[in-house]
Amino acid sequence: MYVPTEETYAMYYLTETDPRGAMGLGGKDEVGVGSLGGFITAIDYKTGKVAWRHRYPGTGGGLGNGMLTTAGKLLFAGDLSGNLVAYDPANGKILWHTRIGQISNAPRLTCWTVTSTSW
């Protein structure tokens, strides 16, 4: 399983002191306090453990875009710098990339030939 992940942190402030009125949700989140970056993460679905991670370029965090795996053993994903990147899904090694500008955040589509071969 491949997912975009982001390591961030925030500070929470208690704004409602009456627990009856707040129901435990009486805080305010300060969004964007800090980020350790965005990653494409491969998770072993049998164990739930991280198999590998690849950091997206840049230091401001932010998630990448839609991902697509193919029968040809490729993982395609976009990054926030406008690159389309092909990874080896077994180990996360970058196999190819090209800058195509703005990347959609929708998942990529795959094409099938008449013989049902994915490419």
CSV table of C-alpha atoms in Angstrom, one decimal:
chain,number,residue,atom,x,y,z
A,1,MET,CA,0.0,0.0,0.0
A,2,TYR,CA,1.4,3.4,-0.9
A,3,VAL,CA,0.2,6.6,0.8
A,4,PRO,CA,1.3,10.2,0.9
A,5,THR,CA,2.2,11.1,4.5
A,6,GLU,CA,3.3,14.3,6.3
A,7,GLU,CA,5.0,14.8,9.6
A,8,THR,CA,3.8,17.9,11.2
A,9,TYR,CA,3.3,19.3,14.7
A,10,ALA,CA,1.0,21.8,16.2
A,11,MET,CA,0.3,23.6,19.5
A,12,TYR,CA,-3.1,23.2,21.1
A,13,TYR,CA,-4.6,25.8,23.4
A,14,LEU,CA,-7.5,25.2,25.8
A,15,THR,CA,-10.2,27.7,25.0
A,16,GLU,CA,-13.2,26.2,26.8
A,17,THR,CA,-12.6,25.5,30.5
A,18,ASP,CA,-16.1,24.0,31.3
A,19,PRO,CA,-15.8,20.3,30.4
A,20,ARG,CA,-19.6,20.0,30.2
A,21,GLY,CA,-19.8,22.5,27.4
A,22,ALA,CA,-16.7,21.4,25.5
A,23,MET,CA,-17.2,17.6,25.6
A,24,GLY,CA,-13.4,17.3,25.5
A,25,LEU,CA,-13.1,19.3,22.3
A,26,GLY,CA,-12.5,22.8,23.9
A,27,GLY,CA,-9.2,23.5,22.2
A,28,LYS,CA,-7.9,25.5,19.3
A,29,ASP,CA,-5.4,24.1,16.9
A,30,GLU,CA,-2.7,26.5,15.5
A,31,VAL,CA,-2.3,25.0,12.0
A,32,GLY,CA,1.1,25.3,10.3
A,33,VAL,CA,3.3,25.5,13.3
A,34,GLY,CA,5.8,23.3,11.7
A,35,SER,CA,6.5,20.4,9.4
A,36,LEU,CA,9.2,17.8,9.1
A,37,GLY,CA,8.3,17.2,5.5
A,38,GLY,CA,6.1,15.2,3.2
A,39,PHE,CA,6.8,11.6,2.2
A,40,ILE,CA,5.6,8.9,-0.1
A,41,THR,CA,5.3,5.9,2.2
A,42,ALA,CA,5.1,2.1,1.3
A,43,ILE,CA,3.3,0.1,4.0
A,44,ASP,CA,3.3,-3.7,4.1
A,45,TYR,CA,-0.4,-4.5,4.3
A,46,LYS,CA,0.3,-7.8,6.1
A,47,THR,CA,2.3,-6.3,9.0
A,48,GLY,CA,1.3,-2.7,8.9
A,49,LYS,CA,5.0,-1.7,9.1
A,50,VAL,CA,6.6,0.9,6.9
A,51,ALA,CA,8.6,-0.9,4.1
A,52,TRP,CA,10.2,2.3,2.8
A,53,ARG,CA,9.8,6.1,2.6
A,54,HIS,CA,10.9,8.7,0.1
A,55,ARG,CA,10.9,12.4,1.1
A,56,TYR,CA,9.2,14.8,-1.3
A,57,PRO,CA,11.5,17.7,-2.3
A,58,GLY,CA,11.4,20.9,-0.4
A,59,THR,CA,11.4,21.7,3.3
A,60,GLY,CA,7.9,23.2,3.7
A,61,GLY,CA,6.1,19.8,3.9
A,62,GLY,CA,3.0,19.3,2.0
A,63,LEU,CA,1.8,16.1,0.4
A,64,GLY,CA,2.4,14.8,-3.0
A,65,ASN,CA,-0.4,14.0,-5.4
A,66,GLY,CA,-2.3,11.0,-6.7
A,67,MET,CA,-0.4,7.7,-7.2
A,68,LEU,CA,-0.7,4.9,-9.6
A,69,THR,CA,0.9,1.4,-9.6
A,70,THR,CA,1.0,-0.7,-12.8
A,71,ALA,CA,1.2,-4.4,-13.6
A,72,GLY,CA,4.7,-3.5,-15.1
A,73,LYS,CA,5.9,-3.0,-11.5
A,74,LEU,CA,6.1,0.8,-11.6
A,75,LEU,CA,4.8,3.4,-9.1
A,76,PHE,CA,4.0,6.8,-10.5
A,77,ALA,CA,3.5,9.9,-8.3
A,78,GLY,CA,3.6,13.6,-8.7
A,79,ASP,CA,5.5,15.9,-6.3
A,80,LEU,CA,4.8,19.5,-5.3
A,81,SER,CA,7.6,20.8,-7.5
A,82,GLY,CA,5.7,19.7,-10.6
A,83,ASN,CA,7.6,16.5,-11.4
A,84,LEU,CA,6.1,13.2,-12.4
A,85,VAL,CA,8.2,10.5,-10.9
A,86,ALA,CA,8.5,6.7,-11.5
A,87,TYR,CA,9.5,4.6,-8.5
A,88,ASP,CA,10.4,1.0,-8.1
A,89,PRO,CA,7.5,-0.1,-5.8
A,90,ALA,CA,9.7,-2.8,-4.1
A,91,ASN,CA,12.2,-0.4,-2.6
A,92,GLY,CA,11.3,3.2,-3.5
A,93,LYS,CA,14.2,3.9,-5.8
A,94,ILE,CA,13.6,6.6,-8.3
A,95,LEU,CA,13.7,5.2,-11.8
A,96,TRP,CA,12.7,8.2,-13.9
A,97,HIS,CA,11.3,11.7,-13.5
A,98,THR,CA,10.4,14.6,-15.7
A,99,ARG,CA,9.1,18.1,-14.9
A,100,ILE,CA,5.6,18.6,-16.4
A,101,GLY,CA,4.6,21.6,-14.4
A,102,GLN,CA,1.4,21.6,-12.4
A,103,ILE,CA,0.4,18.2,-11.2
A,104,SER,CA,-3.2,17.3,-10.6
A,105,ASN,CA,-4.0,15.9,-7.1
A,106,ALA,CA,-6.2,13.3,-8.6
A,107,PRO,CA,-5.0,9.7,-9.0
A,108,ARG,CA,-3.5,8.8,-12.3
A,109,LEU,CA,-5.3,6.8,-14.8
A,110,THR,CA,-4.0,3.6,-16.3
A,111,CYS,CA,-4.6,2.5,-19.9
A,112,TRP,CA,-5.4,-1.0,-21.0
A,113,THR,CA,-4.8,-2.4,-24.5
A,114,VAL,CA,-7.2,-4.7,-26.3
A,115,THR,CA,-5.3,-7.7,-24.8
A,116,SER,CA,-5.9,-6.3,-21.3
A,117,THR,CA,-2.2,-5.5,-20.8
A,118,SER,CA,-1.6,-2.5,-18.5
A,119,TRP,CA,1.0,0.0,-19.6
